[in-house]
Each structure stands twice: as C-alpha cells, then as structure tokens.
C-alpha cells in the first residue's frame, strides 16, 4: 500500500518520506510520502488556481460533491477505521466512531447555508450582507482526531466556496492520505490538496501570501507561532488550542452515579482530547468516596492494542507524549497519592495504565499544565466559590463543567466559569451545530455552527441607494 500526497487532483509521491510508528508496538508500521517545501508551494498554487471556479460553483453543486464525500467515507469506514487505529492507537470502536463522525460532519456541512441577509430595506436604501469565500484555506491538524478534525475544517471550507491545503500531523498522516486517495476523483482538481511534513512545513503555509485563512487545531505554543507568522499577510485565523478543563462536582451528587461519567469524560481517547476533564474538583464530604470509585473504575479498564477485541484504552499516540505524561506522573508521586495506575503494562508500545492522583496541590504541574494523557488529578474543595476561583485560575479557557442535581445551583456555577464552553451534568458534548471556541489561551475564533462557517467568509455589504438617478 502506498500513501501519496494529493496535489492538483493527482496522487504524487513525496520528495521525502515519512516513517509512521504503530503506538501499540512502538515499531515502524508504514512509510508514506512527505512533501518538500516545493511541493507545498505546488499545493498552494493548485488551490489558488482552483479557487475562482470553485467559488463560482453553485452551492447546491458543491453540496452534492460533499454528500458524495460523506458517502465514500461511509463506504470505506472499516478500512479507514483500521488504519486510524494502527497509526493513532485508539480502540477500533472509537476509530469507527471517529470515521462515522467525519461522514456526519461532512453531511452536516453539505446542508449548511449562509444566505444573504437583508439588514435594511427602507425607502432610502437596501443593505445586504453577503458571505463570500476567502480563497485558499490552510487546514492544520493535530494527532488526536486526525480524520474528524480534518474533515471538520474541510467541510466548512468547501461549502463556503474556499479551496484547501490540508496538513495532518506527522505522527498520524495515513488516514488523511487514504481519505485523499478515496475522494480525489470526486473533488475538482486543486480544490483539496493534502501535504505531509516532518513538523517542519507548517510555517510555509501560515506565512504564504496566497493563503487567506488558517484554520489550526493544536497546542497553544504552536498556535502563537501560527498567529505571528500569519500577521504579515493579515490572514483570517481560527485557532483551536490547548485546554485544562475542570469539572466541579457539587455536594448533592451521588459518587456511584457520577464517577463513571466523570471517568469517561476524563479518559476519552485516553485523555488525548482537548476537552477532556483534566482537573476534577470534589467536595470534601464526598472526596474519599469519589476517589475510591474512580480508582476502582481505572483498575478495571482494559488497556491494550486498539485492534485487539475488548480493549477499552489504547496506547498514548506517540513517544514524545508518552514521555511527557510519564514524567508528569512521576513528579506527582511526591506531590500527591497515586491510587490507581501510575505504571505501564509490561511489553512494547506506549501504554500507560489509567492513573488517578489524589491529595495533590494546585501548584503541581499535573494540575497547572495540560496533561493530554491517561492521568487525572482529583482535588478537594470545601466551598464552591473557592472551587470556581481555582477552576478559573488557569491560562486556558476551553471548557469546564459543573455537576449537580440542583439545576439552579448548577446554573449559578456555570455562569461564573470562564471558558468557551460550559457543560452541566456532562462534559465534551460536541456537535457540528453547536459553536465551539476557546477563551483565554485556548483559542481565537469559533468553529462549527453558522458562527464557525462565517469565519470562512468575508462579510461583503452591498448597499443600494433607492434615490432615483435622474
Ligand atoms: P502541535 O501544536 O504540536 O501540532 C499541531 C499541528 O501543527 C501539526 O500538524 C504540526 O505539524 C503543526 N505545526 C507544528 N509547528 C508548526 C508551525 N510552526 N506552524 C504551523 N503548523 C505547525 O499539537 P499536537 O501535539 O499535534 O496536538 C495536541 C494539542 O492540540 C493539545 O494541546 C490539544 O489540547 C490541542 N488540541 C486542541 C483542540 C481544540 O479544538 N481546541 C482539539 C484537539 C487538540
């Protein structure tokens, strides 16, 4: 099997190659095409050349192509999911859900419209707001949900009439390259281009004068670089960045009922989810019971290769992240008490047993930083105002949640939490129709819903005077 770049409607081998490791074994799994800087230039040139015709294509025709893309994703769900598990590590059921989600998002965008808005139609004038496409969009994606994140950006760009250069992360390029091969004959040449790199060509896209918008998902550290390099050409930016989401559990909750939900929201995708619960605040009166329940669940989770039946948690996606999460766990041995996990299963691969740390202070790195892996600190509080202040004392502001049987109390807490999303009695509910954005250092702009779509367009006002030109 070869994995090629997609440039100007053709599958092309890279000027370089990229080795992809299976995180379940730690060993080389496949080699794929890797673009050179010249090939990234070709991809941008192809997207720029394809833009006028694509922008002029009636939205119903663009939509029909996107429905076919969704059909192709669904028809190839199993192959895409197996490849996704092999390169990303997630259990096969989760990979199937991601691929299914990619089709769902694409179909949803195919139905989305930004109609002309008549802002005023008076005796003197008619003012219309039109949403026109921007041009070439660079879509840059991390390694935790490669296909879903890529298609989320692609769908929004295509329905609004933009063309795209899509770049997956270097540790998870394969599913995106296979997707490109599957859809290349459906999409007009140049409208979608896919390039890969060794983590060394993102800046070529973000600095390129012909790229008019960057839609970026990744770490806050890289996001700030993207913003800086986009500045010279005043690109439009959507930055979906890191998070350190908290969950505050009020004292009326039953730990037996809530603990499994909290665990799932913290360990979804093995904790490698921007909106996973990363800090859990529990009232003093329930603290011991909640810690015990969470530890029981963690000890009973089946950790293993994603392709093995029964696996509930796969490996961490890559060596660098594995080393980072292990270091955070090691530091927390002195700062708190590890009551589940803290170790790695014997054998190869980047596996870490799900880890619960209790009695840890707010100053610990595990609490202050984004762990992005299978470890959760559980923090004790005695007054809700204090818990809210501690939850908000973070440079991040992606999501937070509050858990309570009392809707009024929960709403009062939600009102005070400082983040782009606040959930009540759930965490990380995510839908293409719901706006998603990060506050503070968690991002700039909005993705999804009509607010997100609008960010792929220029607002163009047509203001017609009704005065008669005699
Ligand atoms: P990363 O920032 O290291 O990489 C993301 C992408 O940026 C990759 O494709 C990478 O090759 C590319 N890149 C690297 N340097 C670049 C540069 N100078 N210019 C342009 N692009 C460059 O992030 P990661 O480690 O792959 O992903 C994990 C991070 O992503 C976490 O912080 C997580 O919270 C965040 N994330 C955020 C969201 C969200 O929606 N807010 C969603 C998923 C992940």
mmCIF file of N, CA and C in Angstrom, residues 202-288:
data_model
loop_
_atom_site.group_PDB
_atom_site.id
_atom_site.type_symbol
_atom_site.label_atom_id
_atom_site.label_comp_id
_atom_site.label_asym_id
_atom_site.label_seq_id
_atom_site.Cartn_x
_atom_site.Cartn_y
_atom_site.Cartn_z
ATOM 1 N N UNK A 202 4.733 23.567 8.396
ATOM 2 C CA UNK A 202 3.523 24.309 8.752
ATOM 3 C C UNK A 202 3.696 25.802 8.525
ATOM 4 N N UNK A 203 4.888 26.319 8.864
ATOM 5 C CA UNK A 203 5.112 27.766 8.737
ATOM 6 C C UNK A 203 5.087 28.216 7.280
ATOM 7 N N UNK A 204 5.388 27.306 6.362
ATOM 8 C CA UNK A 204 5.340 27.687 4.936
ATOM 9 C C UNK A 204 3.889 28.023 4.566
ATOM 10 N N UNK A 205 2.972 27.223 5.086
ATOM 11 C CA UNK A 205 1.555 27.501 4.830
ATOM 12 C C UNK A 205 1.094 28.768 5.549
ATOM 13 N N UNK A 206 1.482 28.897 6.819
ATOM 14 C CA UNK A 206 0.927 30.015 7.602
ATOM 15 C C UNK A 206 1.523 31.355 7.188
ATOM 16 N N UNK A 207 2.685 31.318 6.540
ATOM 17 C CA UNK A 207 3.296 32.586 6.091
ATOM 18 C C UNK A 207 2.991 32.868 4.623
ATOM 19 N N UNK A 208 2.393 31.916 3.924
ATOM 20 C CA UNK A 208 2.268 32.042 2.463
ATOM 21 C C UNK A 208 1.282 33.161 2.088
ATOM 22 N N UNK A 209 1.710 34.091 1.231
ATOM 23 C CA UNK A 209 0.806 35.208 0.909
ATOM 24 C C UNK A 209 -0.466 34.782 0.187
ATOM 25 N N UNK A 210 -0.441 33.617 -0.474
ATOM 26 C CA UNK A 210 -1.658 33.198 -1.204
ATOM 27 C C UNK A 210 -2.639 32.460 -0.294
ATOM 28 N N UNK A 211 -2.230 32.126 0.910
ATOM 29 C CA UNK A 211 -3.165 31.506 1.857
ATOM 30 C C UNK A 211 -3.911 32.632 2.555
ATOM 31 N N UNK A 212 -5.237 32.616 2.471
ATOM 32 C CA UNK A 212 -6.021 33.733 3.031
ATOM 33 C C UNK A 212 -6.576 33.429 4.419
ATOM 34 N N UNK A 213 -6.622 32.151 4.751
ATOM 35 C CA UNK A 213 -7.101 31.810 6.093
ATOM 36 C C UNK A 213 -6.364 30.577 6.604
ATOM 37 N N UNK A 214 -6.085 30.589 7.895
ATOM 38 C CA UNK A 214 -5.538 29.395 8.537
ATOM 39 C C UNK A 214 -6.555 28.923 9.560
ATOM 40 N N UNK A 215 -6.942 27.661 9.445
ATOM 41 C CA UNK A 215 -7.745 27.034 10.487
ATOM 42 C C UNK A 215 -6.849 25.989 11.132
ATOM 43 N N UNK A 216 -6.503 26.244 12.377
ATOM 44 C CA UNK A 216 -5.453 25.473 13.053
ATOM 45 C C UNK A 216 -6.002 24.841 14.322
ATOM 46 N N UNK A 217 -5.744 23.574 14.526
ATOM 47 C CA UNK A 217 -6.008 22.928 15.807
ATOM 48 C C UNK A 217 -4.713 22.312 16.282
ATOM 49 N N UNK A 218 -4.330 22.636 17.508
ATOM 50 C CA UNK A 218 -3.087 22.100 18.048
ATOM 51 C C UNK A 218 -2.778 22.756 19.368
ATOM 52 N N UNK A 219 -1.516 22.742 19.732
ATOM 53 C CA UNK A 219 -1.142 23.259 21.050
ATOM 54 C C UNK A 219 -1.123 24.783 21.058
ATOM 55 N N UNK A 220 -1.234 25.335 22.245
ATOM 56 C CA UNK A 220 -1.179 26.790 22.387
ATOM 57 C C UNK A 220 0.191 27.315 21.955
ATOM 58 N N UNK A 221 1.252 26.565 22.274
ATOM 59 C CA UNK A 221 2.597 27.025 21.906
ATOM 60 C C UNK A 221 2.699 27.189 20.387
ATOM 61 N N UNK A 222 2.208 26.213 19.643
ATOM 62 C CA UNK A 222 2.278 26.329 18.178
ATOM 63 C C UNK A 222 1.295 27.385 17.681
ATOM 64 N N UNK A 223 0.138 27.475 18.330
ATOM 65 C CA UNK A 223 -0.869 28.464 17.920
ATOM 66 C C UNK A 223 -0.320 29.885 17.937
ATOM 67 N N UNK A 224 0.482 30.188 18.941
ATOM 68 C CA UNK A 224 1.047 31.552 18.983
ATOM 69 C C UNK A 224 2.015 31.769 17.817
ATOM 70 N N UNK A 225 2.727 30.708 17.431
ATOM 71 C CA UNK A 225 3.633 30.843 16.259
ATOM 72 C C UNK A 225 2.817 31.054 14.991
ATOM 73 N N UNK A 226 1.708 30.329 14.893
ATOM 74 C CA UNK A 226 0.850 30.461 13.706
ATOM 75 C C UNK A 226 0.331 31.899 13.604
ATOM 76 N N UNK A 227 -0.073 32.447 14.744
ATOM 77 C CA UNK A 227 -0.601 33.811 14.733
ATOM 78 C C UNK A 227 0.490 34.791 14.284
ATOM 79 N N UNK A 228 1.686 34.601 14.806
ATOM 80 C CA UNK A 228 2.770 35.523 14.448
ATOM 81 C C UNK A 228 3.087 35.420 12.963
ATOM 82 N N UNK A 229 3.172 34.210 12.443
ATOM 83 C CA UNK A 229 3.607 34.103 11.049
ATOM 84 C C UNK A 229 2.485 34.464 10.078
ATOM 85 N N UNK A 230 1.242 34.473 10.551
ATOM 86 C CA UNK A 230 0.132 34.877 9.682
ATOM 87 C C UNK A 230 -0.034 36.398 9.626
ATOM 88 N N UNK A 231 0.656 37.084 10.511
ATOM 89 C CA UNK A 231 0.378 38.514 10.679
ATOM 90 C C UNK A 231 0.748 39.336 9.446
ATOM 91 N N UNK A 232 1.877 38.997 8.824
ATOM 92 C CA UNK A 232 2.368 39.867 7.741
ATOM 93 C C UNK A 232 1.354 39.979 6.611
ATOM 94 N N UNK A 233 0.616 38.896 6.350
ATOM 95 C CA UNK A 233 -0.368 38.953 5.269
ATOM 96 C C UNK A 233 -1.802 39.045 5.816
ATOM 97 N N UNK A 234 -1.937 39.391 7.087
ATOM 98 C CA UNK A 234 -3.249 39.610 7.718
ATOM 99 C C UNK A 234 -4.254 38.503 7.405
ATOM 100 N N UNK A 235 -3.812 37.282 7.605
ATOM 101 C CA UNK A 235 -4.717 36.158 7.332
ATOM 102 C C UNK A 235 -5.819 36.103 8.378
ATOM 103 N N UNK A 236 -6.979 35.586 7.951
ATOM 104 C CA UNK A 236 -8.010 35.253 8.924
ATOM 105 C C UNK A 236 -7.545 34.005 9.666
ATOM 106 N N UNK A 237 -7.865 33.939 10.945
ATOM 107 C CA UNK A 237 -7.364 32.833 11.764
ATOM 108 C C UNK A 237 -8.484 32.215 12.595
ATOM 109 N N UNK A 238 -8.511 30.910 12.638
ATOM 110 C CA UNK A 238 -9.266 30.232 13.681
ATOM 111 C C UNK A 238 -8.269 29.322 14.377
ATOM 112 N N UNK A 239 -8.084 29.546 15.665
ATOM 113 C CA UNK A 239 -7.113 28.756 16.424
ATOM 114 C C UNK A 239 -7.863 27.998 17.517
ATOM 115 N N UNK A 240 -7.854 26.685 17.414
ATOM 116 C CA UNK A 240 -8.433 25.833 18.470
ATOM 117 C C UNK A 240 -7.262 25.201 19.202
ATOM 118 N N UNK A 241 -7.012 25.636 20.431
ATOM 119 C CA UNK A 241 -5.737 25.308 21.074
ATOM 120 C C UNK A 241 -5.922 24.437 22.322
ATOM 121 N N UNK A 242 -4.954 24.490 23.200
ATOM 122 C CA UNK A 242 -4.941 23.598 24.350
ATOM 123 C C UNK A 242 -6.017 23.932 25.372
ATOM 124 N N UNK A 243 -6.193 23.008 26.301
ATOM 125 C CA UNK A 243 -7.173 23.220 27.364
ATOM 126 C C UNK A 243 -6.715 22.556 28.653
ATOM 127 N N UNK A 244 -7.306 22.988 29.749
ATOM 128 C CA UNK A 244 -7.087 22.320 31.032
ATOM 129 C C UNK A 244 -8.431 22.322 31.769
ATOM 130 N N UNK A 245 -9.393 21.644 31.125
ATOM 131 C CA UNK A 245 -10.783 21.695 31.587
ATOM 132 C C UNK A 245 -10.930 21.171 33.018
ATOM 133 N N UNK A 246 -11.754 21.885 33.777
ATOM 134 C CA UNK A 246 -12.069 21.395 35.116
ATOM 135 C C UNK A 246 -13.512 20.892 35.135
ATOM 136 N N UNK A 247 -13.785 20.021 36.098
ATOM 137 C CA UNK A 247 -15.171 19.648 36.413
ATOM 138 C C UNK A 247 -15.340 19.881 37.901
ATOM 139 N N UNK A 248 -16.422 20.567 38.269
ATOM 140 C CA UNK A 248 -16.717 20.807 39.690
ATOM 141 C C UNK A 248 -17.960 19.985 40.047
ATOM 142 N N UNK A 249 -17.802 19.096 41.010
ATOM 143 C CA UNK A 249 -18.924 18.246 41.417
ATOM 144 C C UNK A 249 -19.504 18.822 42.709
ATOM 145 N N UNK A 250 -20.768 19.240 42.669
ATOM 146 C CA UNK A 250 -21.395 19.801 43.873
ATOM 147 C C UNK A 250 -21.771 18.676 44.843
ATOM 148 N N UNK A 251 -22.002 19.083 46.096
ATOM 149 C CA UNK A 251 -22.085 18.072 47.161
ATOM 150 C C UNK A 251 -23.385 17.276 47.186
ATOM 151 N N UNK A 252 -24.299 17.552 46.243
ATOM 152 C CA UNK A 252 -25.541 16.762 46.232
ATOM 153 C C UNK A 252 -25.463 15.566 45.289
ATOM 154 N N UNK A 253 -24.318 15.368 44.627
ATOM 155 C CA UNK A 253 -24.213 14.254 43.659
ATOM 156 C C UNK A 253 -23.882 12.942 44.364
ATOM 157 N N UNK A 254 -24.352 11.867 43.793
ATOM 158 C CA UNK A 254 -24.020 10.537 44.316
ATOM 159 C C UNK A 254 -22.756 10.043 43.588
ATOM 160 N N UNK A 255 -21.655 9.847 44.309
ATOM 161 C CA UNK A 255 -20.413 9.411 43.642
ATOM 162 C C UNK A 255 -20.598 8.139 42.809
ATOM 163 N N UNK A 256 -21.466 7.220 43.265
ATOM 164 C CA UNK A 256 -21.667 5.983 42.491
ATOM 165 C C UNK A 256 -22.231 6.274 41.104
ATOM 166 N N UNK A 257 -23.073 7.287 41.030
ATOM 167 C CA UNK A 257 -23.722 7.618 39.757
ATOM 168 C C UNK A 257 -22.796 8.463 38.883
ATOM 169 N N UNK A 258 -22.101 9.399 39.519
ATOM 170 C CA UNK A 258 -21.361 10.402 38.746
ATOM 171 C C UNK A 258 -19.957 9.921 38.356
ATOM 172 N N UNK A 259 -19.343 9.112 39.220
ATOM 173 C CA UNK A 259 -17.935 8.734 38.962
ATOM 174 C C UNK A 259 -17.730 8.102 37.573
ATOM 175 N N UNK A 260 -18.600 7.162 37.138
ATOM 176 C CA UNK A 260 -18.358 6.583 35.802
ATOM 177 C C UNK A 260 -18.434 7.619 34.686
ATOM 178 N N UNK A 261 -19.335 8.588 34.835
ATOM 179 C CA UNK A 261 -19.454 9.625 33.785
ATOM 180 C C UNK A 261 -18.210 10.513 33.786
ATOM 181 N N UNK A 262 -17.744 10.862 34.987
ATOM 182 C CA UNK A 262 -16.550 11.707 35.079
ATOM 183 C C UNK A 262 -15.339 10.965 34.504
ATOM 184 N N UNK A 263 -15.248 9.689 34.841
ATOM 185 C CA UNK A 263 -14.111 8.909 34.347
ATOM 186 C C UNK A 263 -14.100 8.899 32.820
ATOM 187 N N UNK A 264 -15.258 8.617 32.235
ATOM 188 C CA UNK A 264 -15.312 8.544 30.768
ATOM 189 C C UNK A 264 -14.941 9.885 30.129
ATOM 190 N N UNK A 265 -15.361 10.984 30.773
ATOM 191 C CA UNK A 265 -15.072 12.299 30.190
ATOM 192 C C UNK A 265 -13.601 12.686 30.384
ATOM 193 N N UNK A 266 -12.943 12.073 31.363
ATOM 194 C CA UNK A 266 -11.521 12.378 31.569
ATOM 195 C C UNK A 266 -10.622 11.483 30.709
ATOM 196 N N UNK A 267 -11.076 10.247 30.478
ATOM 197 C CA UNK A 267 -10.205 9.284 29.803
ATOM 198 C C UNK A 267 -10.648 8.996 28.368
ATOM 199 N N UNK A 268 -11.581 9.774 27.838
ATOM 200 C CA UNK A 268 -11.970 9.612 26.432
ATOM 201 C C UNK A 268 -10.731 9.803 25.561
ATOM 202 N N UNK A 269 -10.582 8.936 24.569
ATOM 203 C CA UNK A 269 -9.414 8.995 23.680
ATOM 204 C C UNK A 269 -8.119 8.959 24.502
ATOM 205 N N UNK A 270 -8.186 8.233 25.627
ATOM 206 C CA UNK A 270 -7.026 8.077 26.504
ATOM 207 C C UNK A 270 -6.556 9.423 27.068
ATOM 208 N N UNK A 271 -7.512 10.317 27.287
ATOM 209 C CA UNK A 271 -7.172 11.647 27.817
ATOM 210 C C UNK A 271 -6.631 12.597 26.765
ATOM 211 N N UNK A 272 -6.478 12.117 25.539
ATOM 212 C CA UNK A 272 -5.896 12.941 24.466
ATOM 213 C C UNK A 272 -7.020 13.647 23.707
ATOM 214 N N UNK A 273 -7.704 14.473 24.426
ATOM 215 C CA UNK A 273 -8.860 15.192 23.895
ATOM 216 C C UNK A 273 -8.769 16.595 24.475
ATOM 217 N N UNK A 274 -8.864 17.589 23.602
ATOM 218 C CA UNK A 274 -8.698 18.959 24.105
ATOM 219 C C UNK A 274 -9.716 19.260 25.192
ATOM 220 N N UNK A 275 -10.925 18.695 25.065
ATOM 221 C CA UNK A 275 -11.978 18.972 26.047
ATOM 222 C C UNK A 275 -12.222 17.768 26.964
ATOM 223 N N UNK A 276 -11.165 17.019 27.269
ATOM 224 C CA UNK A 276 -11.282 16.011 28.335
ATOM 225 C C UNK A 276 -11.265 16.739 29.677
ATOM 226 N N UNK A 277 -11.882 16.133 30.708
ATOM 227 C CA UNK A 277 -11.727 16.679 32.064
ATOM 228 C C UNK A 277 -10.272 16.458 32.471
ATOM 229 N N UNK A 278 -9.603 17.535 32.853
ATOM 230 C CA UNK A 278 -8.181 17.423 33.200
ATOM 231 C C UNK A 278 -7.904 17.792 34.652
ATOM 232 N N UNK A 279 -8.911 18.370 35.311
ATOM 233 C CA UNK A 279 -8.818 18.666 36.754
ATOM 234 C C UNK A 279 -10.214 18.396 37.321
ATOM 235 N N UNK A 280 -10.280 17.626 38.380
ATOM 236 C CA UNK A 280 -11.595 17.291 38.949
ATOM 237 C C UNK A 280 -11.683 17.815 40.381
ATOM 238 N N UNK A 281 -12.643 18.711 40.642
ATOM 239 C CA UNK A 281 -12.836 19.301 41.969
ATOM 240 C C UNK A 281 -14.034 18.628 42.643
ATOM 241 N N UNK A 282 -13.788 18.034 43.813
ATOM 242 C CA UNK A 282 -14.826 17.273 44.516
ATOM 243 C C UNK A 282 -14.958 17.809 45.939
ATOM 244 N N UNK A 283 -16.211 17.944 46.406
ATOM 245 C CA UNK A 283 -16.439 18.481 47.753
ATOM 246 C C UNK A 283 -15.876 17.535 48.811
ATOM 247 N N UNK A 284 -15.358 18.173 49.848
ATOM 248 C CA UNK A 284 -14.754 17.462 50.976
ATOM 249 C C UNK A 284 -15.600 16.277 51.474
ATOM 250 N N UNK A 285 -16.928 16.484 51.527
ATOM 251 C CA UNK A 285 -17.808 15.463 52.102
ATOM 252 C C UNK A 285 -17.866 14.203 51.232
ATOM 253 N N UNK A 286 -17.492 14.325 49.984
ATOM 254 C CA UNK A 286 -17.595 13.167 49.079
ATOM 255 C C UNK A 286 -16.240 12.750 48.521
ATOM 256 N N UNK A 287 -15.226 13.436 48.973
ATOM 257 C CA UNK A 287 -13.911 13.286 48.324
ATOM 258 C C UNK A 287 -13.409 11.832 48.372
ATOM 259 N N UNK A 288 -13.436 11.232 49.563
ATOM 260 C CA UNK A 288 -12.893 9.862 49.681
ATOM 261 C C UNK A 288 -13.700 8.877 48.836
#
